[in-house]
Amino acid sequence: MSIHRAYIMGDNICTDLIHPPDYFSLDKNRRQQGFLRGVSAKWADSIRPGAIIIGGDNFGCGSSREVTAQVFADRGVSLVLARSFARIFYRNMVNLGIPLCRYRGDHPWQHGEEIKVELDERQCRITNCQASLIYDAPSQFVQKLVASGGLLCAIDSLFSHAE
């Protein structure tokens, strides 16, 4: 179990809000300058490695640009929770090894609150002093990709074992 700071977002947070096109770059530092600028420039800079992003419905809708998922990896986001994800965004995140979980109903946490996270193969348990919820964990296939560090790492591992 680990403790992380939660950053709360709403419904329909699109990829242009997560990472505005003005910040597209091969340069990691330039990419990072754009992380969540369209959501809130005020607290985007406060997100540190290990943070948890909690969204609502249709999180990651919009374009299929992989750079949007890459900025989560660059920043060291440890988990993204949402009621639902845009399919392409979800796959891009999994392919980069970033864990995602879906939840039902409403979550009880406040922006900036520290919460405890426990992930296992069947569930994602999130707790603090006031509340505890169990979220739907991803499929075993997705969990294996994430545990491997993403799609490319999983493929590397597969071929290194074949030799």
XYZ file of C-alpha atoms in Angstrom:
163
model
C 0.000 0.000 0.000
C 1.279 3.474 -0.826
C 0.124 7.034 -0.153
C -0.411 9.487 -3.007
C -1.855 12.957 -3.525
C -5.089 13.039 -5.539
C -5.817 15.568 -8.266
C -9.508 15.740 -9.128
C -10.823 16.578 -12.599
C -14.302 16.522 -14.074
C -16.106 14.822 -16.931
C -15.065 14.955 -20.593
C -11.484 16.039 -19.951
C -10.136 15.938 -23.488
C -6.577 15.384 -24.635
C -6.264 19.043 -25.690
C -6.887 20.062 -22.067
C -4.516 17.414 -20.719
C -1.765 18.446 -23.117
C -2.509 21.457 -25.352
C -1.167 21.213 -28.929
C 1.026 24.304 -28.436
C 3.299 22.156 -26.243
C 3.864 19.259 -28.660
C 7.574 18.581 -28.856
C 10.151 15.820 -28.929
C 11.838 17.690 -26.084
C 10.692 16.215 -22.758
C 11.000 19.524 -20.896
C 8.850 21.337 -23.459
C 6.234 18.562 -23.334
C 6.123 18.801 -19.541
C 5.451 22.535 -19.654
C 2.099 21.716 -21.233
C 1.008 18.981 -18.824
C -2.580 19.758 -17.732
C -2.244 23.422 -18.780
C -5.727 23.335 -20.277
C -7.224 22.009 -17.038
C -5.528 24.213 -14.441
C -2.172 25.890 -14.903
C -2.311 26.810 -11.212
C -1.979 23.257 -9.908
C -0.463 21.532 -12.937
C 2.995 22.540 -11.716
C 2.310 21.023 -8.284
C 1.856 17.476 -9.594
C 4.800 15.368 -8.474
C 5.815 11.767 -9.205
C 3.394 9.352 -7.585
C 0.337 11.572 -8.040
C -3.073 10.068 -8.744
C -5.352 11.712 -11.291
C -9.091 11.167 -10.701
C -11.371 12.004 -13.596
C -15.046 11.548 -14.299
C -16.766 10.216 -17.399
C -15.036 10.008 -20.790
C -11.581 10.920 -19.493
C -9.064 11.380 -22.325
C -11.592 12.001 -25.094
C -10.436 13.833 -28.191
C -7.420 13.053 -30.292
C -5.394 9.860 -30.288
C -2.009 11.565 -29.932
C 0.301 9.372 -27.879
C 2.139 12.424 -26.543
C -0.835 13.037 -24.255
C -0.219 9.710 -22.533
C 3.540 10.282 -22.616
C 3.287 13.371 -20.397
C 1.675 11.244 -17.653
C 4.660 8.888 -17.847
C 7.123 11.796 -17.967
C 5.566 13.302 -14.833
C 5.510 9.967 -12.981
C 1.749 9.757 -12.440
C 1.210 6.488 -10.575
C -2.474 5.854 -11.347
C -5.387 7.359 -13.258
C -8.924 6.666 -12.049
C -12.079 7.581 -13.972
C -15.676 6.440 -14.355
C -14.872 5.836 -18.019
C -12.001 6.412 -20.435
C -11.853 7.196 -24.126
C -10.739 3.922 -25.696
C -7.681 5.182 -27.589
C -6.449 7.189 -24.598
C -6.854 4.104 -22.392
C -4.796 1.950 -24.770
C -2.100 4.608 -25.151
C -1.749 4.788 -21.360
C -1.591 0.991 -21.008
C 0.962 0.782 -23.822
C 3.189 3.128 -21.810
C 2.727 1.117 -18.620
C 0.544 3.587 -16.722
C -2.106 1.903 -14.533
C -5.749 2.895 -14.939
C -8.836 1.797 -13.013
C -12.519 2.470 -13.571
C -14.875 3.278 -10.719
C -18.644 3.353 -10.361
C -20.702 6.147 -8.845
C -19.023 9.059 -7.113
C -15.690 9.203 -5.342
C -15.427 10.804 -1.878
C -12.019 12.486 -2.196
C -11.092 16.134 -2.344
C -8.548 17.748 -4.618
C -5.075 17.554 -3.081
C -6.052 14.995 -0.454
C -3.622 12.200 0.366
C -5.099 8.759 -0.234
C -3.832 5.214 0.194
C -3.741 2.907 -2.817
C -3.541 -0.868 -2.978
C -3.598 -2.556 -6.379
C -3.901 -6.283 -6.884
C -5.030 -8.491 -9.721
C -8.728 -8.190 -8.912
C -9.252 -4.748 -7.490
C -7.892 -1.331 -6.757
C -8.591 -0.334 -3.149
C -8.453 3.375 -2.345
C -8.789 4.554 1.255
C -8.353 7.440 3.623
C -9.700 8.120 7.087
C -13.209 8.918 5.856
C -13.852 6.456 3.047
C -12.824 3.276 1.298
C -13.909 2.201 -2.165
C -13.032 -0.747 -4.332
C -12.579 0.031 -7.996
C -12.666 -2.319 -10.958
C -9.161 -3.457 -11.783
C -8.148 -3.806 -15.435
C -8.119 -7.173 -17.196
C -5.228 -9.546 -16.491
C -3.812 -8.867 -19.962
C -3.762 -5.114 -19.303
C -2.284 -5.698 -15.851
C 0.542 -7.746 -17.393
C 1.303 -4.979 -19.895
C 1.369 -2.351 -17.149
C 3.476 -4.561 -14.845
C 5.962 -5.041 -17.700
C 6.318 -1.289 -18.089
C 4.177 -1.083 -21.212
C 3.799 -2.742 -24.584
C 7.374 -2.346 -25.826
C 8.844 -3.654 -22.568
C 6.462 -6.640 -22.690
C 7.549 -7.420 -26.260
C 11.232 -7.080 -25.315
C 10.676 -9.475 -22.423
C 8.846 -11.956 -24.638
C 11.651 -12.036 -27.208
C 14.451 -12.124 -24.642
C 12.879 -15.268 -23.131
C 12.596 -16.862 -26.584
C 16.353 -16.804 -27.176
